[in-house]
Short mmCIF file of C-alpha atoms and ligand atoms in Angstrom, two decimals:
data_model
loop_
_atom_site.label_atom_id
_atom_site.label_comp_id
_atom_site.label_asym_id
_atom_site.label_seq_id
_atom_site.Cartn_x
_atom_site.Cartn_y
_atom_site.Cartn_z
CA UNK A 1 0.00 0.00 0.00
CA UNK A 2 1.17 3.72 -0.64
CA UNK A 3 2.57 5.02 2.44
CA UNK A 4 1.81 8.41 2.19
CA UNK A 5 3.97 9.36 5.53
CA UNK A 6 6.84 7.75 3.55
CA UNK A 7 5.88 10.31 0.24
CA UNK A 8 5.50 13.30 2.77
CA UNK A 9 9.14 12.43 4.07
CA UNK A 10 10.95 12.00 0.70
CA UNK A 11 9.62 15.67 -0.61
CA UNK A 12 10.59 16.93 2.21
CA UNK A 13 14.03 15.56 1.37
CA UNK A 14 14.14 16.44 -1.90
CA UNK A 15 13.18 19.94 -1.63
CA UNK A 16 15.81 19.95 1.53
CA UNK A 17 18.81 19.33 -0.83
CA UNK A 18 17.52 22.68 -2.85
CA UNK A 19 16.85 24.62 -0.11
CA UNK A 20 20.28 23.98 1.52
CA UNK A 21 22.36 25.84 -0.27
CA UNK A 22 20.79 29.25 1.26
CA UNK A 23 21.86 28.08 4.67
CA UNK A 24 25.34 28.82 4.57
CA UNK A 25 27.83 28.40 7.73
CA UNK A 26 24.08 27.24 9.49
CA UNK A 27 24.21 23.53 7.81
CA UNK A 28 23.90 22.28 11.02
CA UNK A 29 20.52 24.06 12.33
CA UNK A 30 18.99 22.96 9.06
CA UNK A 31 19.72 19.50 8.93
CA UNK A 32 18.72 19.32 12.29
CA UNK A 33 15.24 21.03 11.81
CA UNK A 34 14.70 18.83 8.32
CA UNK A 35 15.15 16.01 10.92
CA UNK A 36 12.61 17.37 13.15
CA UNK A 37 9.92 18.16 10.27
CA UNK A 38 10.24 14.63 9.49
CA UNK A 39 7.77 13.56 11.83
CA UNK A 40 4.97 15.04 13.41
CA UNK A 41 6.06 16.92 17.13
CA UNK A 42 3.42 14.38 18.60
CA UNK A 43 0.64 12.00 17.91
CA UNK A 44 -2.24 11.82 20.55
CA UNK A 45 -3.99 8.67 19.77
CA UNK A 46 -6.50 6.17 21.46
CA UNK A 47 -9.70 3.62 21.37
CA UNK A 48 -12.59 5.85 21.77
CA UNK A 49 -15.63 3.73 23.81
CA UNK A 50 -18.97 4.72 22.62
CA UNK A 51 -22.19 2.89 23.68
CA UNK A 52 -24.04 1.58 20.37
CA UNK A 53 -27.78 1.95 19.69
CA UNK A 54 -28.24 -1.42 20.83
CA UNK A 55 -26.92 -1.16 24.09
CA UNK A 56 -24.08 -2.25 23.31
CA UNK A 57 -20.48 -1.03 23.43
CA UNK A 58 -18.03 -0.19 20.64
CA UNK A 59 -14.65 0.99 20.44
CA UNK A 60 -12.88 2.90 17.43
CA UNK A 61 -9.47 4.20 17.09
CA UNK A 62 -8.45 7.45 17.35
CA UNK A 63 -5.65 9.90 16.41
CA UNK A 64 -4.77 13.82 16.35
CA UNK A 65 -1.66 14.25 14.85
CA UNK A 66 0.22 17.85 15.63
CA UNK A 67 2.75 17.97 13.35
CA UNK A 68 4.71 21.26 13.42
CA UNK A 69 3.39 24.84 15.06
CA UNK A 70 6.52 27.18 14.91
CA UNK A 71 4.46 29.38 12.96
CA UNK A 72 0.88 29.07 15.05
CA UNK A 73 -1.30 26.61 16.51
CA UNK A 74 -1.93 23.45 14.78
CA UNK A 75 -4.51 23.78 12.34
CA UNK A 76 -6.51 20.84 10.57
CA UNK A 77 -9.18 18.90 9.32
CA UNK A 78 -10.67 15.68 10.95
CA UNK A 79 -11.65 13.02 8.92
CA UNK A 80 -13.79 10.26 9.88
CA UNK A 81 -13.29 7.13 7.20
CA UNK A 82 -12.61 3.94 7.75
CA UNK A 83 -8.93 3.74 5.77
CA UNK A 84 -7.60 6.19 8.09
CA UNK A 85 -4.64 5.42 9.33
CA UNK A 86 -1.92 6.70 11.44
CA UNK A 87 0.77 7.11 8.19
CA UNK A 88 -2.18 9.33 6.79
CA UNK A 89 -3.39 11.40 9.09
CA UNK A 90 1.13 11.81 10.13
CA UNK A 91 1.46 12.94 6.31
CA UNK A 92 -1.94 14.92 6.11
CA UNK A 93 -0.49 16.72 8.96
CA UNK A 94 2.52 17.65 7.35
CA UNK A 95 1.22 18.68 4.70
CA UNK A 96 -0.98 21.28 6.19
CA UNK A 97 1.75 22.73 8.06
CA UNK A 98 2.81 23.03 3.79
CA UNK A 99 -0.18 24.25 3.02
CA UNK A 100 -0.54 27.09 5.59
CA UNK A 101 3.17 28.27 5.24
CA UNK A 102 2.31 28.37 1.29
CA UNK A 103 -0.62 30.78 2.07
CA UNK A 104 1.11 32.78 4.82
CA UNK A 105 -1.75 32.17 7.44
CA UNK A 106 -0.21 31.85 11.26
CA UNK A 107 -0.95 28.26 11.61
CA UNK A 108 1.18 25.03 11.90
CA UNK A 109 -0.35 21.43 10.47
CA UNK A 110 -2.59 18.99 12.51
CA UNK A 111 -5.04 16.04 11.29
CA UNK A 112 -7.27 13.83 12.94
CA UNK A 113 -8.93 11.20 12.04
CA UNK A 114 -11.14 7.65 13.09
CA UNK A 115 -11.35 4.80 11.74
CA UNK A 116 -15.47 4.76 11.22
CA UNK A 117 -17.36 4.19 8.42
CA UNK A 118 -19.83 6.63 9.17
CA UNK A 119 -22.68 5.38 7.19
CA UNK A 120 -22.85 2.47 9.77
CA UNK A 121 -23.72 4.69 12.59
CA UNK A 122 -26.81 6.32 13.59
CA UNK A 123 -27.26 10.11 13.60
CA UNK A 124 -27.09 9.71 17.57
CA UNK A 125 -23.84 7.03 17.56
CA UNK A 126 -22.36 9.82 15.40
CA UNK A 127 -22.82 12.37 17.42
CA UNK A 128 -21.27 10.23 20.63
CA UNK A 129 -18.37 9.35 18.65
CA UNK A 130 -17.45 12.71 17.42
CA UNK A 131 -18.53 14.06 21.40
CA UNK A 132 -15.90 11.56 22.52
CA UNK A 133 -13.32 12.33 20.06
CA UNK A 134 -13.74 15.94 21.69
CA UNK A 135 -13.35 14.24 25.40
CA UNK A 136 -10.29 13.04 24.61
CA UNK A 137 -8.94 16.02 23.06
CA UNK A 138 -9.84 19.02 25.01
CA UNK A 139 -6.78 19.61 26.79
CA UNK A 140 -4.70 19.29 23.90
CA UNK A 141 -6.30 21.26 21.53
CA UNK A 142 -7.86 25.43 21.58
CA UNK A 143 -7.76 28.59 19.99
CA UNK A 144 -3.80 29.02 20.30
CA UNK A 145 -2.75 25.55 20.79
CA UNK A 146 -4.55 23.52 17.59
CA UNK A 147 -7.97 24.33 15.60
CA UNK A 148 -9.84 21.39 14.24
CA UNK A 149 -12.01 21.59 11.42
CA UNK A 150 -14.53 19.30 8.78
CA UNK A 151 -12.59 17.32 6.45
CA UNK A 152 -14.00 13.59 4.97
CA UNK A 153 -16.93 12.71 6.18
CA UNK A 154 -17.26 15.31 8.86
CA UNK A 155 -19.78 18.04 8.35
CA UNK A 156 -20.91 21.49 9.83
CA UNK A 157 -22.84 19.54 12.38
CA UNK A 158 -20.15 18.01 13.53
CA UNK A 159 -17.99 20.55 14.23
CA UNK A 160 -21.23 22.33 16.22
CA UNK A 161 -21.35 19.06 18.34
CA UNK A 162 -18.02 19.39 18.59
CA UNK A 163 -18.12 22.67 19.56
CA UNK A 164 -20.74 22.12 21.82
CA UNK A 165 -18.96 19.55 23.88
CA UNK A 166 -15.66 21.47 24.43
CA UNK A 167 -17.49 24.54 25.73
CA UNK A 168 -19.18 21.90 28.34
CA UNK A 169 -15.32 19.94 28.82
CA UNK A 170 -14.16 23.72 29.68
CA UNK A 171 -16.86 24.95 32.08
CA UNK A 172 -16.20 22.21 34.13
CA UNK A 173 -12.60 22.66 34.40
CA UNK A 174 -13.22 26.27 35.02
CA UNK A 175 -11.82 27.20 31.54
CA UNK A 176 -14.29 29.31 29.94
CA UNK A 177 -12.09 31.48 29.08
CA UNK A 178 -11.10 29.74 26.59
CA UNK A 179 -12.87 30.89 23.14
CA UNK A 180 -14.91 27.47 22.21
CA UNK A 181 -15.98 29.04 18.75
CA UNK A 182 -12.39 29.72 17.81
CA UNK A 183 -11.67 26.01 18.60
CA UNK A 184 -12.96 24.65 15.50
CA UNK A 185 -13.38 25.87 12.29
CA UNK A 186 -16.05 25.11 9.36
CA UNK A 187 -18.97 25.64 11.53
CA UNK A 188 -22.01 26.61 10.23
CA UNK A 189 -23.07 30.55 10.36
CA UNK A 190 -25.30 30.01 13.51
CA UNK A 191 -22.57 28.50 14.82
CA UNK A 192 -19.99 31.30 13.88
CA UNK A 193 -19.26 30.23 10.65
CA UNK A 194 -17.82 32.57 8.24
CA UNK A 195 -19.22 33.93 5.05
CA UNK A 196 -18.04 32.13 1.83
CA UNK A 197 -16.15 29.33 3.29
CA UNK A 198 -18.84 26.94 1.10
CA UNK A 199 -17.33 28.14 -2.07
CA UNK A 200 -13.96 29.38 -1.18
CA UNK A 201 -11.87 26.36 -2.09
CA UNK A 202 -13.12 26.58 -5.61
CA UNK A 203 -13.09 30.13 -5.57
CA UNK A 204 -9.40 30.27 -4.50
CA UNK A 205 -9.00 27.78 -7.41
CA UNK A 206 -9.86 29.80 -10.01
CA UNK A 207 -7.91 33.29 -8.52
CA UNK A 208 -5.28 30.62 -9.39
CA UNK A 209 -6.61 30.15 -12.21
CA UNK A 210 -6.54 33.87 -13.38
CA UNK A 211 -3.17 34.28 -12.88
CA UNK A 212 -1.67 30.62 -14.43
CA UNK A 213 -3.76 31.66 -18.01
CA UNK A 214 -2.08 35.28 -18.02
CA UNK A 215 1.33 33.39 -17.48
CA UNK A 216 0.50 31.19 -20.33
CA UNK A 217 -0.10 33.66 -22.58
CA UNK A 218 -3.73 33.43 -23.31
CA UNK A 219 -5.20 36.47 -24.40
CA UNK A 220 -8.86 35.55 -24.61
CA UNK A 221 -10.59 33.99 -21.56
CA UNK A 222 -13.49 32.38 -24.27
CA UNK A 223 -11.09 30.35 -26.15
CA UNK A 224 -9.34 28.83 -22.70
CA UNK A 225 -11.17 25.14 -22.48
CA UNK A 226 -11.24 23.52 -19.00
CA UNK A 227 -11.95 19.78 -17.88
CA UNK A 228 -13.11 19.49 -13.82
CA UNK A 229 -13.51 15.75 -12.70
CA UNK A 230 -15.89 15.85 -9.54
CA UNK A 231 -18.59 17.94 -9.51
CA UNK A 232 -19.12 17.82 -5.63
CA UNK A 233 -17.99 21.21 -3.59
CA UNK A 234 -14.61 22.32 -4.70
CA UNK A 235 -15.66 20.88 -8.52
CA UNK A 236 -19.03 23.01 -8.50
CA UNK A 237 -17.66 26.28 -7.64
CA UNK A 238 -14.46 25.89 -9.60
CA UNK A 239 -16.81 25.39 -12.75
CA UNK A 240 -19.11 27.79 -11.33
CA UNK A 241 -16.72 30.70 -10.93
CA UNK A 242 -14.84 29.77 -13.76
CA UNK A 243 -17.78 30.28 -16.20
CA UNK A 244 -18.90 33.22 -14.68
CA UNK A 245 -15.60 34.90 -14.99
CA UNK A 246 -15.70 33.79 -19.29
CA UNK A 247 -14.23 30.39 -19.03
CA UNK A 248 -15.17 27.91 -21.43
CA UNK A 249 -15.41 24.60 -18.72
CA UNK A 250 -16.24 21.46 -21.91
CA UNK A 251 -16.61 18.72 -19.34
CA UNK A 252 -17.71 17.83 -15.72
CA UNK A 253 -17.78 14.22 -13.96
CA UNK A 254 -18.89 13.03 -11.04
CA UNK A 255 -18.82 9.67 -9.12
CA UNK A 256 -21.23 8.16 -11.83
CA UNK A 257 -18.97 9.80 -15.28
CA UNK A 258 -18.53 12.49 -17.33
CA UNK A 259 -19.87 14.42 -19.90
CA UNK A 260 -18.40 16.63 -22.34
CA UNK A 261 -20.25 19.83 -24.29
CA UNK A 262 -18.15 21.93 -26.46
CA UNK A 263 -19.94 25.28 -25.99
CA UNK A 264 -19.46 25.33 -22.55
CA UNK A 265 -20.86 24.15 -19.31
CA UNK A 266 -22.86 26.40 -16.84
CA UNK A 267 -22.72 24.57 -13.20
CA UNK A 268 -25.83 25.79 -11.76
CA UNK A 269 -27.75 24.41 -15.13
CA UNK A 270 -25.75 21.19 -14.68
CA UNK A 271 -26.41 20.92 -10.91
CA UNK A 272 -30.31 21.29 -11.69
CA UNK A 273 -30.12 18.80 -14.64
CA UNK A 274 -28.68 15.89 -12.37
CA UNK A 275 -31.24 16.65 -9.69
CA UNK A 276 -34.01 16.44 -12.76
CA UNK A 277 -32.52 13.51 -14.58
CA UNK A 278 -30.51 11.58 -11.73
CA UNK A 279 -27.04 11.81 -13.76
CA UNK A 280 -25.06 13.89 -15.79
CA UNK A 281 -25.32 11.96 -18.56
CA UNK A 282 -28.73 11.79 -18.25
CA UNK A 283 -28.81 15.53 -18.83
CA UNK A 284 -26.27 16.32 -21.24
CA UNK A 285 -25.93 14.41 -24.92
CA UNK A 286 -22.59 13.53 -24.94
CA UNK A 287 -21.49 11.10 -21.75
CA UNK A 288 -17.46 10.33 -21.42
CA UNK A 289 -16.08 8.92 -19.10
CA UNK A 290 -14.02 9.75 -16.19
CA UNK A 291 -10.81 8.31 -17.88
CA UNK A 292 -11.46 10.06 -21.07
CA UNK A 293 -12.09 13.21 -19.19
CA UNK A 294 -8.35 13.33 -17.64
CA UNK A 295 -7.21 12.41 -21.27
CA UNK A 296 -9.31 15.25 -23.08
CA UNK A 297 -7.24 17.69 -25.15
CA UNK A 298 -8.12 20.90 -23.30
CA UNK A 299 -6.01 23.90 -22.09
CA UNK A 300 -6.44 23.11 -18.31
CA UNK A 301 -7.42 20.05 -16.52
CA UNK A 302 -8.68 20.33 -12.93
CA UNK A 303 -8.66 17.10 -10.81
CA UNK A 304 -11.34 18.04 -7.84
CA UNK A 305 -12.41 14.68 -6.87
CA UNK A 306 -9.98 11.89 -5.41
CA UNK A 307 -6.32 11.42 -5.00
CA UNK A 308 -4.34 9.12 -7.05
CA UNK A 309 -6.50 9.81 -10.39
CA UNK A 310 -3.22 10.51 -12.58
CA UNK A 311 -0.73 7.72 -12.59
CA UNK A 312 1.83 6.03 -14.27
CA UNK A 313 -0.34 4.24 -16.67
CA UNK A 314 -2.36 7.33 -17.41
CA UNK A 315 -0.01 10.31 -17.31
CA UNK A 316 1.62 9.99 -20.60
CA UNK A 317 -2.01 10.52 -21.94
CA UNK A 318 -2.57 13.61 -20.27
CA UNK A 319 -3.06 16.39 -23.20
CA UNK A 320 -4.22 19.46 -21.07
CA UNK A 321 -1.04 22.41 -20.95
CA UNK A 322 -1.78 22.86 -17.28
CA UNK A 323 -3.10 21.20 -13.93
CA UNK A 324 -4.34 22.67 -11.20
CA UNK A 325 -4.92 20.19 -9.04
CA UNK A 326 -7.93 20.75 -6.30
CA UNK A 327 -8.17 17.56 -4.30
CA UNK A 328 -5.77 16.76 -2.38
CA UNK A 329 -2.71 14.56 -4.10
CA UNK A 330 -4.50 13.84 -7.43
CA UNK A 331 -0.80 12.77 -8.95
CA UNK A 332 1.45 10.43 -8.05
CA UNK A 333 4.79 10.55 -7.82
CA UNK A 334 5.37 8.45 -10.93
CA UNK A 335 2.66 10.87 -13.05
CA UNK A 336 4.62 14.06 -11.48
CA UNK A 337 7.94 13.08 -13.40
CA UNK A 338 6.38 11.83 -16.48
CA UNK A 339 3.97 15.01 -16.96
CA UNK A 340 7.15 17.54 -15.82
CA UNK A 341 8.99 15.97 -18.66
CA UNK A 342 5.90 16.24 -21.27
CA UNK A 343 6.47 20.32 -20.15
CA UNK A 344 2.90 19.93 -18.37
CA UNK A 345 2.39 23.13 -16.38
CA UNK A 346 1.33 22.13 -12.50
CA UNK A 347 -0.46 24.06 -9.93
CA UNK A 348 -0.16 21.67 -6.30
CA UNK A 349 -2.91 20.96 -4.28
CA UNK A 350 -1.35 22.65 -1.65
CA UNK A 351 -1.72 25.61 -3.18
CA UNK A 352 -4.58 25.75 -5.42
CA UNK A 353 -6.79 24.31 -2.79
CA UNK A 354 -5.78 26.26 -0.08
CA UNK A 355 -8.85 28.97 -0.27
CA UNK A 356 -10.67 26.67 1.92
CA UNK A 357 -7.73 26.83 5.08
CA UNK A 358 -7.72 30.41 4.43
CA UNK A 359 -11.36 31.21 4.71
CA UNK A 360 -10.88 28.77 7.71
CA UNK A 361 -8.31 31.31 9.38
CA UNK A 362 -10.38 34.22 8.64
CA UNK A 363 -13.74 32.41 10.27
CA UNK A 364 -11.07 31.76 13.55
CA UNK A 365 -10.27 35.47 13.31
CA UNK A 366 -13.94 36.68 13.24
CA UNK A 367 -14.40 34.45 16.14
CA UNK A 368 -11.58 36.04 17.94
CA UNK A 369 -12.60 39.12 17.79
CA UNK A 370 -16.14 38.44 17.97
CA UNK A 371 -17.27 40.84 14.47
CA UNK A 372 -18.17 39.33 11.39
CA UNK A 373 -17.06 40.55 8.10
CA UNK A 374 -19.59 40.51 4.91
CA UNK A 375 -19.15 37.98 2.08
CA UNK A 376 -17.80 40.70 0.06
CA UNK A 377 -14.70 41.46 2.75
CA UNK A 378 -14.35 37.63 2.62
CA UNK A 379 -13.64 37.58 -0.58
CA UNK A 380 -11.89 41.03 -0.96
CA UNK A 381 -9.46 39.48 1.41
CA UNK A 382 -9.04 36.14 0.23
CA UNK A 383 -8.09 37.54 -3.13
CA UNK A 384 -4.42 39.20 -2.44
CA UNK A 385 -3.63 35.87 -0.46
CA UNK A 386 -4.20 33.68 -3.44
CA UNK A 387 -2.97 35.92 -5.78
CA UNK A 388 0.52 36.32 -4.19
CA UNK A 389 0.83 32.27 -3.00
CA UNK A 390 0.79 32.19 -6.91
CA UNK A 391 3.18 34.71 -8.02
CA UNK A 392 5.62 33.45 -4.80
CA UNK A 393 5.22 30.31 -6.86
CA UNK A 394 5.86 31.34 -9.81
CA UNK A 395 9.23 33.52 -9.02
CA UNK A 396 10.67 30.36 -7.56
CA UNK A 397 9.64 27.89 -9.88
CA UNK A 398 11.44 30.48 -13.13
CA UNK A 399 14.68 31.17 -10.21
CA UNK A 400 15.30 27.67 -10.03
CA UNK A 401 13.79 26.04 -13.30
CA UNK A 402 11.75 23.38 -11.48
CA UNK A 403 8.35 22.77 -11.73
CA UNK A 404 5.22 24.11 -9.64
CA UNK A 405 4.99 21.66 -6.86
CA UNK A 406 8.83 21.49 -5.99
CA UNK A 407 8.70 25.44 -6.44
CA UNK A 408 5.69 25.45 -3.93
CA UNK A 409 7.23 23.15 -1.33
CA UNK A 410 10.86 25.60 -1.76
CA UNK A 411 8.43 28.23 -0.41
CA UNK A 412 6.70 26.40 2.27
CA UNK A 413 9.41 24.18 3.55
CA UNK A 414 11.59 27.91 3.51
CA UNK A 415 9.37 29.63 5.93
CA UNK A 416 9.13 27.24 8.97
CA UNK A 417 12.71 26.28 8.26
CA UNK A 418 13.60 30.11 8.68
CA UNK A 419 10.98 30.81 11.43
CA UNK A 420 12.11 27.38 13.50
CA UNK A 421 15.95 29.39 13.01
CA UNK A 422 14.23 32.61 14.77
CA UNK A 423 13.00 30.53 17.49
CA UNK A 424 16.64 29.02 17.70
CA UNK A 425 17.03 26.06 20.45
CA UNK A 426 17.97 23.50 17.99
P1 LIG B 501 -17.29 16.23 -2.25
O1 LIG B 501 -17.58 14.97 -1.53
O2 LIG B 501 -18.19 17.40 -2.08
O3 LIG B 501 -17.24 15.94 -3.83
C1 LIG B 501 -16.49 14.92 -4.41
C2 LIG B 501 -16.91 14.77 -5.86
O4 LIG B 501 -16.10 13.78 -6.47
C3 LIG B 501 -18.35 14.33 -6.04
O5 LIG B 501 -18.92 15.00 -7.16
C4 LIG B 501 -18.21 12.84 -6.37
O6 LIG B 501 -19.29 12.37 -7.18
C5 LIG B 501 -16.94 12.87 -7.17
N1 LIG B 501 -16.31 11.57 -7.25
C6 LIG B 501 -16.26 10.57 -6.33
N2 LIG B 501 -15.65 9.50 -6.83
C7 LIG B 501 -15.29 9.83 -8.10
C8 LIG B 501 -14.62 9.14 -9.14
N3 LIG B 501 -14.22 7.88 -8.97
N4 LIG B 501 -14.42 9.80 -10.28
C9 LIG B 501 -14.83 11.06 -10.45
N5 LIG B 501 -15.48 11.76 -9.53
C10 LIG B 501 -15.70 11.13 -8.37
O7 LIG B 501 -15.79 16.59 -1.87
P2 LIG B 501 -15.06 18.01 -2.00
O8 LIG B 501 -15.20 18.73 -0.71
O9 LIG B 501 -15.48 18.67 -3.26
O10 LIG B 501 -13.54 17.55 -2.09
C11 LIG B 501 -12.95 17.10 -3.30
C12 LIG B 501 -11.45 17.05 -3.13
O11 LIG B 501 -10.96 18.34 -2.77
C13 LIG B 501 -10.95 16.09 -2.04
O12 LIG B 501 -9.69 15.59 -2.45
C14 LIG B 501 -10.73 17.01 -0.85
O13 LIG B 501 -9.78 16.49 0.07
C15 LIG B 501 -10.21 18.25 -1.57
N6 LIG B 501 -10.35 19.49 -0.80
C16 LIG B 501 -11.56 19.93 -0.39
C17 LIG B 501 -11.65 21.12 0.29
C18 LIG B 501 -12.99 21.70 0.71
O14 LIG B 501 -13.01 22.84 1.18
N7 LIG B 501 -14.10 21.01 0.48
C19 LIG B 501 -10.48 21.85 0.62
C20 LIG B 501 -9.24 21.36 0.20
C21 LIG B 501 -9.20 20.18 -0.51
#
């Protein structure tokens, strides 16, 4: 099986040996902090004990992994799915600390996860699980120490359960000091959500998006062609906003296939057409599928779905000029080198998808200072973020001549590396 802790380690690695060379006469410190960003700075893990609808009682393990938070509490999702495991949620961790360094938000990386398959419970052994999850973390997690937030399988209403039972945990510790709603993030708005964190990840997406076309030269938006496979949230408002904005998006797939319509796709028409007609292909005339949707000959190709959907087998195939990938880890490492040598243009997940931690930080900082900002502010403010993770990108990928995700990682792995230096002690 693919040990993603084991992929985590050897980018690190790899962009180590790049990055080394600007620590002169400090060798040392570096080596030693690559070391250190190796693994997470701790795993909390354990069987959480949950009595079943029957009576009866059930245990499922557990982790929270904190992987680095030189540059601010822990932040990241929890996923509830019953492959996790603890070499995932160790290199989903690590990732996010990439992820938020990328962006420039004051957060480290976390992940959490149980091994559930969620669609076994009921509603109520849901709700106990995740209450218990929250039992076992409270001292260990908070505003300044690690913020939790949705990821697989977990939902709005779980972080408000969530919420709910830290708040409770506190007051009877005498903690209530402690800011409950700036514990978690992803809530819904009664709960202290922010505005536009539904939409941001494909929103941020296609800010991305702006900026890779006018680096590729195109002068008119109408003649740039786009393939998204998933059509579930980060899909639907990547198509969404990218229409709006001019786009021409040909093809959309989700779990079920694709389809494909040269004039162009509007998402809200396609959204309403699978609710009327069960499918996509029920809705449009021409039905692909999702292989020959990763294969079409279009100007960008946006992976939104699942990880792993470009691989060795498929990559050579790949005709699109640029990816922007928008799940997370849609390439393999195999596909990465085969695509960098076809002169593929790439745009990392850890990047392109990182509206959605960003509109994350701003909901924590509303709940900090207890005032809300408009949708418009949201998205006022999300805007110069994503449009200067890019252009950081960009610089360093044309300094060194390497491609997009290596350049992306250069930044990342650069900032904690220099900010774990500040904090010195090494
Ligand atoms: P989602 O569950 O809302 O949608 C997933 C979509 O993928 C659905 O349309 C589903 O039908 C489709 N799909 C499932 N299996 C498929 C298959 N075999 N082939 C093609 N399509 C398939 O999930 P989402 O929130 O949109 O997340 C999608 C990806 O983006 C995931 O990798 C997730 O980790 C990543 N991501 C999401 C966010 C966020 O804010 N939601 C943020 C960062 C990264």
């Amino acid at each position: 099986m693919n040990n993603q802790h084991a992929n985590a380690v050897a980018q690190l690695e790899k962009v180590a040996k790049l990055l080394r060379i600007d620590y002169k006469g400090q060798e040392k410190a570096f080596d030693s902090i690559i070391n250190r960003l190796k693994e997470p700075d701790v795993v909390h893990q354990t069987k959480l004990e949950i009595t079943m609808d029957d009576g009866k009682k059930k245990k499922f393990q557990a982790y929270r992994s904190q992987h680095n938070n030189a540059r601010g509490p822990y932040k990241g999702g929890i996923r509830f799915h019953q492959d996790v495991s603890l070499e995932e949620v160790k290199a989903l961790s690590t990732w996010m600390t990439w992820k938020c360094a990328v962006t420039g938000i004051p957060y480290g990386g976390g992940k959490g996860g149980i091994i559930v398959d969620p669609r076994q419970l009921s509603k109520k052994e849901l709700e106990n699980l995740s209450r218990a999850y929250v039992d076992f973390l409270t001292d260990k997690i908070g505003p300044w120490v690690d913020v939790p937030a949705p990821d697989v399988n977990t939902t709005g209403e779980i972080m408000s359960w969530m919420v709910d039972q830290y708040q409770k945990n506190l007051t009877k510790k005498g903690l209530v000091q402690e800011n409950p709603l700036a514990t978690f993030t992803g809530k819904p708005l009664a709960m202290g959500g922010s505005q536009g964190r539904d939409e941001a990840t494909g929103l941020g997406g296609v800010m991305v998006l702006e900026k890779l076309v006018a680096k590729m030269g195109f002068k008119d938006k109408k003649k740039v062609t786009i393939a998204v496979q998933g059509f579930g949230n980060v899909g639907y408002w990547f198509a969404k906003h990218a229409a709006d904005r001019g786009y021409k998006v040909v093809a959309i797939s989700d779990s079920k296939g694709g389809v494909f319509v040269a004039k162009g796709i509007k998402a809200e028409e396609a959204l309403a057409g699978k609710k009327e007609k069960g499918s996509l292909a029920k809705f449009y005339p021409k039905a692909i599928t999702n292989e020959e949707l990763l294969e079409l000959d279009v100007d960008i190709l946006v992976p939104a779905a699942l990880e792993n959907v470009i691989h060795k087998d498929n990559a050579s195939k790949i005709k699109a000029k640029a990816i922007i990938e928008m799940a997370n880890g849609p390439i393999t490492p195999e596909a990465d080198e085969i695509l960098a040598k076809k002169g593929v243009i790439l745009v990392p997940d850890v990047l392109s998808n990182s509206g959605g931690v960003t509109v994350s930080y701003f909901e924590w900082v509303q709940n900090l200072q207890g005032y809300y900002w408009s949708h418009k502010e949201v998205i006022a403010k999300l805007l110069p973020l994503m449009e200067t993770s890019f252009a950081e990108m960009w610089a360093m990928k044309t300094k060194h001549k390497i491609d997009g995700r290596m350049a992306t990682y250069m930044t990342a792995v650069k900032r904690v590396v220099d900010t774990m230096m500040l904090r010195g002690g090494i």
